[in-house]
Short mmCIF file of C-alpha atoms and ligand atoms in Angstrom, two decimals:
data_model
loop_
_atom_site.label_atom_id
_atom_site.label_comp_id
_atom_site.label_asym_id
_atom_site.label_seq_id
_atom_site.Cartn_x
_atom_site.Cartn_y
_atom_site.Cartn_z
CA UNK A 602 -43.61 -53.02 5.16
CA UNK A 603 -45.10 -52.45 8.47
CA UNK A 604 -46.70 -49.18 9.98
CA UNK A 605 -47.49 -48.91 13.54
CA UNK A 606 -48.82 -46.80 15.96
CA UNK A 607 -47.27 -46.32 19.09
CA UNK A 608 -49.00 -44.40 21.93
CA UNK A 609 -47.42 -44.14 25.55
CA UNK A 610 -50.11 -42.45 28.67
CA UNK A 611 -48.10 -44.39 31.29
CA UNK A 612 -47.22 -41.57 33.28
CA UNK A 613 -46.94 -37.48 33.08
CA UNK A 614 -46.08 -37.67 29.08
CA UNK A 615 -49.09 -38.05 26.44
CA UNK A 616 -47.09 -39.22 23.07
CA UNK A 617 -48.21 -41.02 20.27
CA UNK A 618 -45.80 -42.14 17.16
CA UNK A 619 -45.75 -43.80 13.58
CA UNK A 620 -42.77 -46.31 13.19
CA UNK A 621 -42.51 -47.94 9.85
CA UNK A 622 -39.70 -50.83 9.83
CA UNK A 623 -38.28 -49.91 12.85
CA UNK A 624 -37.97 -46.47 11.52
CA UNK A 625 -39.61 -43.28 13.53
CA UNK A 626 -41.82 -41.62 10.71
CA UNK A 627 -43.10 -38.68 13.13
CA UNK A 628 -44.12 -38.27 16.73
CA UNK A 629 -46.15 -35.67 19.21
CA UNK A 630 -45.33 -35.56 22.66
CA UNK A 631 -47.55 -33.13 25.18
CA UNK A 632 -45.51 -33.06 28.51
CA UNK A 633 -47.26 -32.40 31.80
CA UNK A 634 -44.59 -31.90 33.52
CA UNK A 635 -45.42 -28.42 34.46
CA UNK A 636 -48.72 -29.44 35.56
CA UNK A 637 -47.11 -31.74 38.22
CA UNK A 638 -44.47 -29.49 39.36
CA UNK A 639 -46.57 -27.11 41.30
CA UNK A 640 -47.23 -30.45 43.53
CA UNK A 641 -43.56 -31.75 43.66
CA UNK A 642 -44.71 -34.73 42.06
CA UNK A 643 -46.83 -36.62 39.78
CA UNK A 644 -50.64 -36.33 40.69
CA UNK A 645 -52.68 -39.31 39.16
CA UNK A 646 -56.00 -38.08 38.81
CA UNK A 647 -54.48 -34.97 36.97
CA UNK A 648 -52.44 -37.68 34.70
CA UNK A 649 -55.15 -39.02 33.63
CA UNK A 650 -57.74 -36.27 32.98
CA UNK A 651 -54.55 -34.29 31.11
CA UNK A 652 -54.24 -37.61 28.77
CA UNK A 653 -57.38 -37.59 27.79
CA UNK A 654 -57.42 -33.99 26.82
CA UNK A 655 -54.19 -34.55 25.09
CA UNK A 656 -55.01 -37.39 22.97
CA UNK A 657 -57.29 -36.37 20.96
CA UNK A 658 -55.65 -33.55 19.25
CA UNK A 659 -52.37 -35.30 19.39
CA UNK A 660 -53.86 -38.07 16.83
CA UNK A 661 -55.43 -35.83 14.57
CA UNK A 662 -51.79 -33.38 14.55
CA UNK A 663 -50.08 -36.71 14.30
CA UNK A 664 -51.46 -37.95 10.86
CA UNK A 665 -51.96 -34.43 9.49
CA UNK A 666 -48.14 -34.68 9.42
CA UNK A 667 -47.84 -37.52 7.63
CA UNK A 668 -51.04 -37.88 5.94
CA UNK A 669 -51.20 -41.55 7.13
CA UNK A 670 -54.85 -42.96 7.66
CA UNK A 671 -55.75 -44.67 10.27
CA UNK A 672 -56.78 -47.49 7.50
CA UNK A 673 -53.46 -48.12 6.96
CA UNK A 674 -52.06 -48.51 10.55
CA UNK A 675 -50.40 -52.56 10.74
CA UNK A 676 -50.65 -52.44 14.41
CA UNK A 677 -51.83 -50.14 17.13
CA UNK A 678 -49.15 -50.51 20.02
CA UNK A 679 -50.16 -49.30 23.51
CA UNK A 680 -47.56 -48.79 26.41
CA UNK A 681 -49.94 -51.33 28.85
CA UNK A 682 -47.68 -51.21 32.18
CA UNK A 683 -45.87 -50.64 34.62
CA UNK A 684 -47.41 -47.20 35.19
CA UNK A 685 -50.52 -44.88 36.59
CA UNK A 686 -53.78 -47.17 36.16
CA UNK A 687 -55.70 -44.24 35.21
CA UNK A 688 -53.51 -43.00 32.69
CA UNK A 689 -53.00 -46.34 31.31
CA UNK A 690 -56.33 -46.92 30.53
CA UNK A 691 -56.73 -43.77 28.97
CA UNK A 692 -54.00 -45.13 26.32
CA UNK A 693 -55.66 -48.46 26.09
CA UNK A 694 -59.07 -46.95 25.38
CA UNK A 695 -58.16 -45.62 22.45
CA UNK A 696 -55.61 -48.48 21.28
CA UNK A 697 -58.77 -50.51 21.34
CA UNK A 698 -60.78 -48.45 20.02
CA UNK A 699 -58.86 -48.05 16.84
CA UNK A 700 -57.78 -51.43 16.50
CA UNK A 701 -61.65 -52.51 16.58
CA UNK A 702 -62.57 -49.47 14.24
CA UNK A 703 -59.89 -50.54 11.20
CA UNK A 704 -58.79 -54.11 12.09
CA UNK A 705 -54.97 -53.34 12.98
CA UNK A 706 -53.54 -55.95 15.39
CA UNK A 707 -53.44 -54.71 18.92
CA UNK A 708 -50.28 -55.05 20.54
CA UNK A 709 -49.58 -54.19 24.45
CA UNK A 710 -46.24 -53.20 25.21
CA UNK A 711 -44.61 -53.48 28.77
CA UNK A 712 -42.89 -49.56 28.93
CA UNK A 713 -39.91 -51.01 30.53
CA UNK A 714 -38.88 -53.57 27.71
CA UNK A 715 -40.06 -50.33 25.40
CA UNK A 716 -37.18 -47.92 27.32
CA UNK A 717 -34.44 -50.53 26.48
CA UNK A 718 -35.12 -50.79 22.47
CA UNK A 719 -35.53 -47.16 22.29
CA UNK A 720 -32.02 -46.68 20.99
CA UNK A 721 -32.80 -49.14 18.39
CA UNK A 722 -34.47 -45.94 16.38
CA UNK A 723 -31.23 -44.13 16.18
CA UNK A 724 -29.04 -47.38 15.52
CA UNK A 725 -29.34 -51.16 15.27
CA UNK A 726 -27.44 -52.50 17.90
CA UNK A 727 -26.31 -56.53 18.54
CA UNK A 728 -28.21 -59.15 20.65
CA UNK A 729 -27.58 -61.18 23.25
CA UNK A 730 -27.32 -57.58 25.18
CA UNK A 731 -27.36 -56.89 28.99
CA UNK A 732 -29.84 -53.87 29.33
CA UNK A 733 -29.85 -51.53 32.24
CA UNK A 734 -32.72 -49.48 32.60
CA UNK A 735 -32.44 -46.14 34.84
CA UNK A 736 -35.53 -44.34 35.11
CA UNK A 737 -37.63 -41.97 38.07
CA UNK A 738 -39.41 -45.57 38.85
CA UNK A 739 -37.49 -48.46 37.79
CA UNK A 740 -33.79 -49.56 37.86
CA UNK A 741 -33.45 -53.07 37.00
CA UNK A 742 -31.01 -54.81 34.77
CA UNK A 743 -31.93 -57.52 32.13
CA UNK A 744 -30.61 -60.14 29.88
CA UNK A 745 -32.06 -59.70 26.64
CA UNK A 746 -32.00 -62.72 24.43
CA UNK A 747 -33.59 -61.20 21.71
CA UNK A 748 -36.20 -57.76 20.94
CA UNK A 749 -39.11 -60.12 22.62
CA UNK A 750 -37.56 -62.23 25.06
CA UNK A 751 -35.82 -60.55 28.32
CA UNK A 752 -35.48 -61.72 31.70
CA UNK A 753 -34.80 -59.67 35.19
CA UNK A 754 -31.10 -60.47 36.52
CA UNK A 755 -31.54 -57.31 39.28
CA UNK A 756 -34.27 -54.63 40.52
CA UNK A 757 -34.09 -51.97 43.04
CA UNK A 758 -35.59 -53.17 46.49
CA UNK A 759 -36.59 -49.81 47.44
CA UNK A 760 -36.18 -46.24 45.90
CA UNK A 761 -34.91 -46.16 41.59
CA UNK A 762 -31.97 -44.37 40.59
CA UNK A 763 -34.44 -41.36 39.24
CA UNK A 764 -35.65 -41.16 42.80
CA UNK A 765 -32.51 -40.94 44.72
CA UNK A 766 -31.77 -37.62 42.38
CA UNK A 767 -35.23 -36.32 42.34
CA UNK A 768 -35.70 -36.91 46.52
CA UNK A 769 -32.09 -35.74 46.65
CA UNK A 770 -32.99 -32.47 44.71
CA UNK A 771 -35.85 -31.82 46.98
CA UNK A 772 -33.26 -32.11 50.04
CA UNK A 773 -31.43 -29.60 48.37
CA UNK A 774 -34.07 -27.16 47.35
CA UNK A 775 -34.15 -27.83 43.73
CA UNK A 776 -37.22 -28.31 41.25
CA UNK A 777 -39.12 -31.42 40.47
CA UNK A 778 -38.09 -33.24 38.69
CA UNK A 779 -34.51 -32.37 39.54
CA UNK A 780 -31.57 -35.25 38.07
CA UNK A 781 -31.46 -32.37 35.59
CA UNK A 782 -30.31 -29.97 38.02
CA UNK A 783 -28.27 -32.07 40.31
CA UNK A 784 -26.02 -33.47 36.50
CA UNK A 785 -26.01 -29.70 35.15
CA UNK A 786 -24.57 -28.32 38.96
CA UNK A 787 -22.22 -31.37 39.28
CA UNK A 788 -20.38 -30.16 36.24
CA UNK A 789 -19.39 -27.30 37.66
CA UNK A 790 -17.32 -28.62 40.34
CA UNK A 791 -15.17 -31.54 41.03
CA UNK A 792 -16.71 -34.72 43.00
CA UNK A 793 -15.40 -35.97 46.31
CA UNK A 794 -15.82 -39.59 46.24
CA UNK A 795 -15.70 -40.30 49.78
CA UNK A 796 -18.88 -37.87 50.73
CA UNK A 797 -21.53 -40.28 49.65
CA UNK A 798 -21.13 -44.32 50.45
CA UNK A 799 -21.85 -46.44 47.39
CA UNK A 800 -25.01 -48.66 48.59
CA UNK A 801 -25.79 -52.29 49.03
CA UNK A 802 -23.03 -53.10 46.90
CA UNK A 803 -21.21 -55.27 49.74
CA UNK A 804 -23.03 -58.27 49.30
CA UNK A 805 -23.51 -60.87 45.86
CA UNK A 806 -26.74 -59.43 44.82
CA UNK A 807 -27.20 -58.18 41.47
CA UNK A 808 -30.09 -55.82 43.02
CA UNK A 809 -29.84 -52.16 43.60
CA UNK A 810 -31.21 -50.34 47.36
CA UNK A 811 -30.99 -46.69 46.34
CA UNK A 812 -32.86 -45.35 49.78
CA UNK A 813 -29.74 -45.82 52.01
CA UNK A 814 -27.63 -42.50 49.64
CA UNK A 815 -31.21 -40.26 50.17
CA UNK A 816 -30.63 -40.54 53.68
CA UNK A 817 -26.95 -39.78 53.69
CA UNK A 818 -27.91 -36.71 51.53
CA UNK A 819 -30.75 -35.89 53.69
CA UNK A 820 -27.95 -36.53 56.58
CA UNK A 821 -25.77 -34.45 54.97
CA UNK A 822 -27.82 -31.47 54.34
CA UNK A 823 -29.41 -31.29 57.70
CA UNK A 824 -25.65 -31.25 59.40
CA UNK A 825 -24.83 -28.79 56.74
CA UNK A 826 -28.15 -26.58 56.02
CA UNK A 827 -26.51 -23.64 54.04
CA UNK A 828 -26.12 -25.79 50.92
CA UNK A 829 -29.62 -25.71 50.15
CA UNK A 830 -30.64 -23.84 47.24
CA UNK A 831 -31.92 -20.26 48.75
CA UNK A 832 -34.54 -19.93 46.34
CA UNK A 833 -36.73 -22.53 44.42
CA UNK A 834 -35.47 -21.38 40.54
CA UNK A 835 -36.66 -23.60 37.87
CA UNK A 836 -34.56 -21.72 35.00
CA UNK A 837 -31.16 -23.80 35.28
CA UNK A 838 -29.19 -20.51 34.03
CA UNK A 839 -30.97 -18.18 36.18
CA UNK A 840 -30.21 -20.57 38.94
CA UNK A 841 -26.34 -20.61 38.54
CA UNK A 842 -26.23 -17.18 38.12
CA UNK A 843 -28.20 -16.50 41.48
CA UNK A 844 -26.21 -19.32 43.50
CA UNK A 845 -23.12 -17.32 42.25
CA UNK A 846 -24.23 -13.70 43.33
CA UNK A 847 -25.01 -15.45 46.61
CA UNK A 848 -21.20 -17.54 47.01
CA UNK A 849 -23.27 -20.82 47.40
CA UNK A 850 -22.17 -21.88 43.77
CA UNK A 851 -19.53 -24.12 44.51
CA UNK A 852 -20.57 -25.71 47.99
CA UNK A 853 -23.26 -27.27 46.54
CA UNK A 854 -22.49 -27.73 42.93
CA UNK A 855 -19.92 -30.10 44.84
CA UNK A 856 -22.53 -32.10 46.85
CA UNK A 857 -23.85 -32.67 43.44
CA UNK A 858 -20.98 -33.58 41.77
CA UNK A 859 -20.56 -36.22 44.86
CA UNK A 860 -23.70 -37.43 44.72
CA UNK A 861 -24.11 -38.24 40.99
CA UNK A 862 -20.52 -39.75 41.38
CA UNK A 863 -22.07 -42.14 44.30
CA UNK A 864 -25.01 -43.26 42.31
CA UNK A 865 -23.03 -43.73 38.62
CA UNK A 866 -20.34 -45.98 40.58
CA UNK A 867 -23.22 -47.91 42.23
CA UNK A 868 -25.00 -48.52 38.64
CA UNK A 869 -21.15 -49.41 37.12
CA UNK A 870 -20.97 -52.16 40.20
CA UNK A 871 -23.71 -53.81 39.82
CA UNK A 872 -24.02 -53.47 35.98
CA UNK A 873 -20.75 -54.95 35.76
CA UNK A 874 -21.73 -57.82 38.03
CA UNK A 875 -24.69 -58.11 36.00
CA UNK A 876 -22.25 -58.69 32.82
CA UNK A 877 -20.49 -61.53 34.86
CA UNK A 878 -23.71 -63.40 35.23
CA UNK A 879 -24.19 -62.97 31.49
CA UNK A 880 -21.16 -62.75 29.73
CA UNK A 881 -22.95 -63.91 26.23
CA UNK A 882 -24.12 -60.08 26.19
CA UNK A 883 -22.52 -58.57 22.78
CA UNK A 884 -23.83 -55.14 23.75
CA UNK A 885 -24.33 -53.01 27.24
CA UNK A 886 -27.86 -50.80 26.86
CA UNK A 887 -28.20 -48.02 28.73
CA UNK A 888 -31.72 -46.86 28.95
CA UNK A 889 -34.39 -44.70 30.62
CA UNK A 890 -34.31 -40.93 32.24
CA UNK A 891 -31.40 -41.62 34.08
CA UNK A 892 -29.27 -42.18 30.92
CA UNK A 893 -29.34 -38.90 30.03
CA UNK A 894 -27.27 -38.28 33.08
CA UNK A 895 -23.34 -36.87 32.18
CA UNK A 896 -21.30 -39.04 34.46
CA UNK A 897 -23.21 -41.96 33.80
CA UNK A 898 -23.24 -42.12 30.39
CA UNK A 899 -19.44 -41.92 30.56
CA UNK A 900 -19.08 -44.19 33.41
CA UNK A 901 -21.07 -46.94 31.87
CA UNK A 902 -19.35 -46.58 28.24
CA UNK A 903 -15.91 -47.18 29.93
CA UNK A 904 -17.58 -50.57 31.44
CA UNK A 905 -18.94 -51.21 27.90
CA UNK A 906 -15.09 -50.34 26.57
CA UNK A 907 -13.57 -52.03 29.50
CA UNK A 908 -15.23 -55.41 28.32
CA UNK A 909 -15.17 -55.29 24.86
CA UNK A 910 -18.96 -54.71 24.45
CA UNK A 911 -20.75 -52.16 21.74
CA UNK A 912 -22.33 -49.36 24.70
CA UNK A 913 -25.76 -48.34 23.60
CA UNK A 914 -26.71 -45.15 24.90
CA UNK A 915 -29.67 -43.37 23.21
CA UNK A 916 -29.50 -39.79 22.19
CA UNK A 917 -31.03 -37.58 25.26
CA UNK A 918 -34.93 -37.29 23.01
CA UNK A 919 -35.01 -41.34 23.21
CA UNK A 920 -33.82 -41.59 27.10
CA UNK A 921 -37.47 -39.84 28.63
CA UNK A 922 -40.62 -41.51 28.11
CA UNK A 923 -42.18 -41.16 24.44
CA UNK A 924 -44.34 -43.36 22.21
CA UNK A 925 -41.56 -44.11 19.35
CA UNK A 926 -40.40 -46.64 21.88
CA UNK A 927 -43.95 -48.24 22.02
CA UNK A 928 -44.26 -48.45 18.37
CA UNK A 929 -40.69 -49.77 18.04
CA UNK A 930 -40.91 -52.69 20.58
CA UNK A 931 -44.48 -53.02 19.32
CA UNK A 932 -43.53 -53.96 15.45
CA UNK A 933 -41.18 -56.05 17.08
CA UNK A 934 -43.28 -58.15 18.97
CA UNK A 935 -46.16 -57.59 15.89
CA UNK A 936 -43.29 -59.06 13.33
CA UNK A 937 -43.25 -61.88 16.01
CA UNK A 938 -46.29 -63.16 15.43
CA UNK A 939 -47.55 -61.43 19.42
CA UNK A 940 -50.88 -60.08 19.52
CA UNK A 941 -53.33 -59.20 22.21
CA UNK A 942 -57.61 -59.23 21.92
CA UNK A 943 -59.68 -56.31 23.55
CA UNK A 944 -59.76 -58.22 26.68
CA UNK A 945 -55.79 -56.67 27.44
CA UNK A 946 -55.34 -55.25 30.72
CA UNK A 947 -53.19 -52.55 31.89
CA UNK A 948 -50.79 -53.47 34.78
CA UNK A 949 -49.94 -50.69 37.35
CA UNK A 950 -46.60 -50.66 38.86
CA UNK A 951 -45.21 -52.92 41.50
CA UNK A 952 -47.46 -55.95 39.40
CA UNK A 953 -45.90 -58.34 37.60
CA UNK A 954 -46.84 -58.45 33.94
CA UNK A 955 -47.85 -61.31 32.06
CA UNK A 956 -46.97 -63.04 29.10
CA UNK A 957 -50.46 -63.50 27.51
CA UNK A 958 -49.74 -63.06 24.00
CA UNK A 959 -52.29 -64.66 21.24
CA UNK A 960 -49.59 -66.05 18.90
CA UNK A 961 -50.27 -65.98 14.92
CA UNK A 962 -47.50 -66.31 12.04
CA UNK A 963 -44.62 -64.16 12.21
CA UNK A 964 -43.79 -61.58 9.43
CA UNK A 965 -40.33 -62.20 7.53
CA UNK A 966 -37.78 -59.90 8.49
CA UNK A 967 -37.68 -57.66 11.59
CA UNK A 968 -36.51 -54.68 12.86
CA UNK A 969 -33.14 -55.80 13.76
CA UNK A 970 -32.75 -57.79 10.45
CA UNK A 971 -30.03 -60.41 10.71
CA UNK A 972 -28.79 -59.47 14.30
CA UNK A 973 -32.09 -60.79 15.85
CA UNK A 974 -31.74 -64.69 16.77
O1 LIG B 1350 -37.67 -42.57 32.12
P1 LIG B 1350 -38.21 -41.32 32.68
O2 LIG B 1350 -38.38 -40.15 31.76
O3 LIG B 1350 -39.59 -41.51 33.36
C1 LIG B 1350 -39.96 -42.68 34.01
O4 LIG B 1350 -39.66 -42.74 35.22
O5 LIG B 1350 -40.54 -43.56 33.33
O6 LIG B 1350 -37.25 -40.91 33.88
C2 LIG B 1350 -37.44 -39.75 34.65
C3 LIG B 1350 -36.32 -39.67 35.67
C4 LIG B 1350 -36.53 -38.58 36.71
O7 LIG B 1350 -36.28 -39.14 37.98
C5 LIG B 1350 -35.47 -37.55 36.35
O8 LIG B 1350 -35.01 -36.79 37.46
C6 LIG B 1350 -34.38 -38.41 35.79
O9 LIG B 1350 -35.06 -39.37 35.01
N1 LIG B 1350 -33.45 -37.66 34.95
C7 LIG B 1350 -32.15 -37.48 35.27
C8 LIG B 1350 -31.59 -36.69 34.25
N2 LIG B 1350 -32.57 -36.40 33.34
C9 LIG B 1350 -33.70 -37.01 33.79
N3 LIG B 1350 -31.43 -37.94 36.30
C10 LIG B 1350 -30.14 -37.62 36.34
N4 LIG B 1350 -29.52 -36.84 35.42
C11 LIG B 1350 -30.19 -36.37 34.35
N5 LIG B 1350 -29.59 -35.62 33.43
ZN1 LIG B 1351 -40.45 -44.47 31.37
#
């Protein structure tokens, strides 16, 4: 038996969670989101100084629920990077703190590997998979070989998927952070697939360039500026039904539709180019904010169908950021034999990060039982 503790300060959500054997015992999530919004986007400093308030009370909520100790923690896994540098370290303090205070391994976790194992916790799925992973800062694909070893097959060279919908959704006058809004208006009208071009997909590249489709929306809007929302509404509902009273319902819900349409086909393209470069994969994994999106959830389980492969898409709860993740890949690289000492930095985004594992005897069994190689 294993029991580890996952905690994840990367960006705007403060969550810690207990994972025993690859199962989520209990988890507490403070979201900042609402402190951010008033900017229109994450503020650092406020990250950071909201973490550390959080923590605290998270922790001591988090094993009244379960009565665990800290005593009897395995490992203490910390989300270590890509992410806000302040915020990270305000996760890593007090991963290191604990692990020196009871003598659980400490285990840094790169968020992005984290993201793609996440639907592990609601069901074991088969490796060799190809993971995509869709989130407001990343869109990269992988080949993963195993629950510890993945490599990079593409990355975006510019904006991520979750930033052409959020910079999208500020074009059109619609709150931060707004893929939400832009999936939820999209379903209520029908796409037209030749408004938006599908972009950098006319080459051999496996990578994605995203910024191209923000300025054709931003083109769009400027030659058309009635389909901007009249009035910044952050209730969805309250939203439709003011769009409606207005007539701008449909004009817009269809630049939506159109849009999300654009950047599901681009994912498919690539993702299925991706597969062709890896056609070992026994599973497509569909991770990260973005995969909470409607059309392309569906869009990438017909690939998945379309090629024989088991599609993995997490329930909504395990697409956003939150610590069950950390723990999860955590045991798995704990079970591995993969620890780190207190001299484990945090890597901010844009930085590679390294592979600087102390290795010590792996722990029979894992999380994925027989499927792992
Ligand atoms: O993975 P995530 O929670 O945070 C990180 O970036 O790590 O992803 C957040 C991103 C935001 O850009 C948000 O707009 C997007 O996921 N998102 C969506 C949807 N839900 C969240 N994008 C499109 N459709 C959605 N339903
Ligand atoms: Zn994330």
């Amino acid at each position: 038996m294993t029991l580890c503790l996952g905690i994840e300060t990367s960006c705007d959500e403060t969550a810690l969670a207990l994972v025993r054997d690859g199962k989520l015992l209990a988890q507490r999530i403070a979201t900042q989101v609402d402190a951010h919004a008033l900017f229109g986007g994450v503020v650092p400093e406020l990250a950071s100084r909201e973490h550390l308030r959080a923590l605290g009370p998270l922790l001591d909520g988090l094993l009244a629920d379960t009565g665990v100790t800290p005593a009897e923690l395995d490992a203490v896994c910390v989300a270590r990077g890509p992410g806000l540098l302040g915020s990270l370290l305000v996760g890593m303090s007090l991963a290191k703190g604990l692990a020196l205070a009871t003598g659980a391994a400490l285990v840094g976790v790169n968020h992005l590997w984290a993201h793609l194992l996440a639907p592990a916790l609601d069901r074991p799925f088969a490796f060799p998979a190809l993971g995509l992973l869709v989130s407001g800062g990343h869109t990269q694909t992988y080949r993963m070989d195993s629950p510890v070893a993945f490599t990079t097959l593409g990355r975006t060279l510019d904006d991520a998927a979750g930033e052409a919908f959020d910079k999208a959704a500020k074009t059109l006058n619609l709150p931060y952070p707004g893929g939400r809004f832009i999936d939820v208006l999209g379903q209520l009208a029908e796409a037209d697939p030749g408004m938006f071009p599908r972009p950098y997909v006319a080459n051999d590249s496996l990578d994605f360039s995203f910024s191209g489709l923000k300025t054709a929306m931003v083109n769009h809007v400027a030659a058309n500026p009635g389909l901007r929302a009249p009035a910044l509404v952050d209730d969805l509902d309250a939203l439709v039904a003011d769009l409606r009273a207005r007539g701008a319902l449909e004009p817009l819900a269809r630049v939506c539709a159109s849009y999300t349409l654009a950047v599901a086909d681009t994912l498919r393209i690539k993702t299925a180019r991706a597969l062709d470069a890896f056609p070992q994969a026994r599973s497509l994994v569909v991770a990260g904010g973005v995969a909470a999106n409607s059309v392309v959830r569906r869009t990438l389980a017909g690939l998945a169908a379309e090629r024989g492969l088991a599609a993995v898409l997490p329930p909504l709860a395990l697409c956003t950021d939150n610590a069950a993740m950390i723990a999860l890949a955590g045991e798995c690289l704990f079970r591995a034999g993969y620890r780190h000492g207190l001299d484990l930095e945090a890597v901010p985004r844009g930085r590679r990060i390294p592979w600087d594992y102390r290795r010590t005897e792996p722990c029979p069994g894992g999380v994925f039982g027989e499927l792992a190689p």
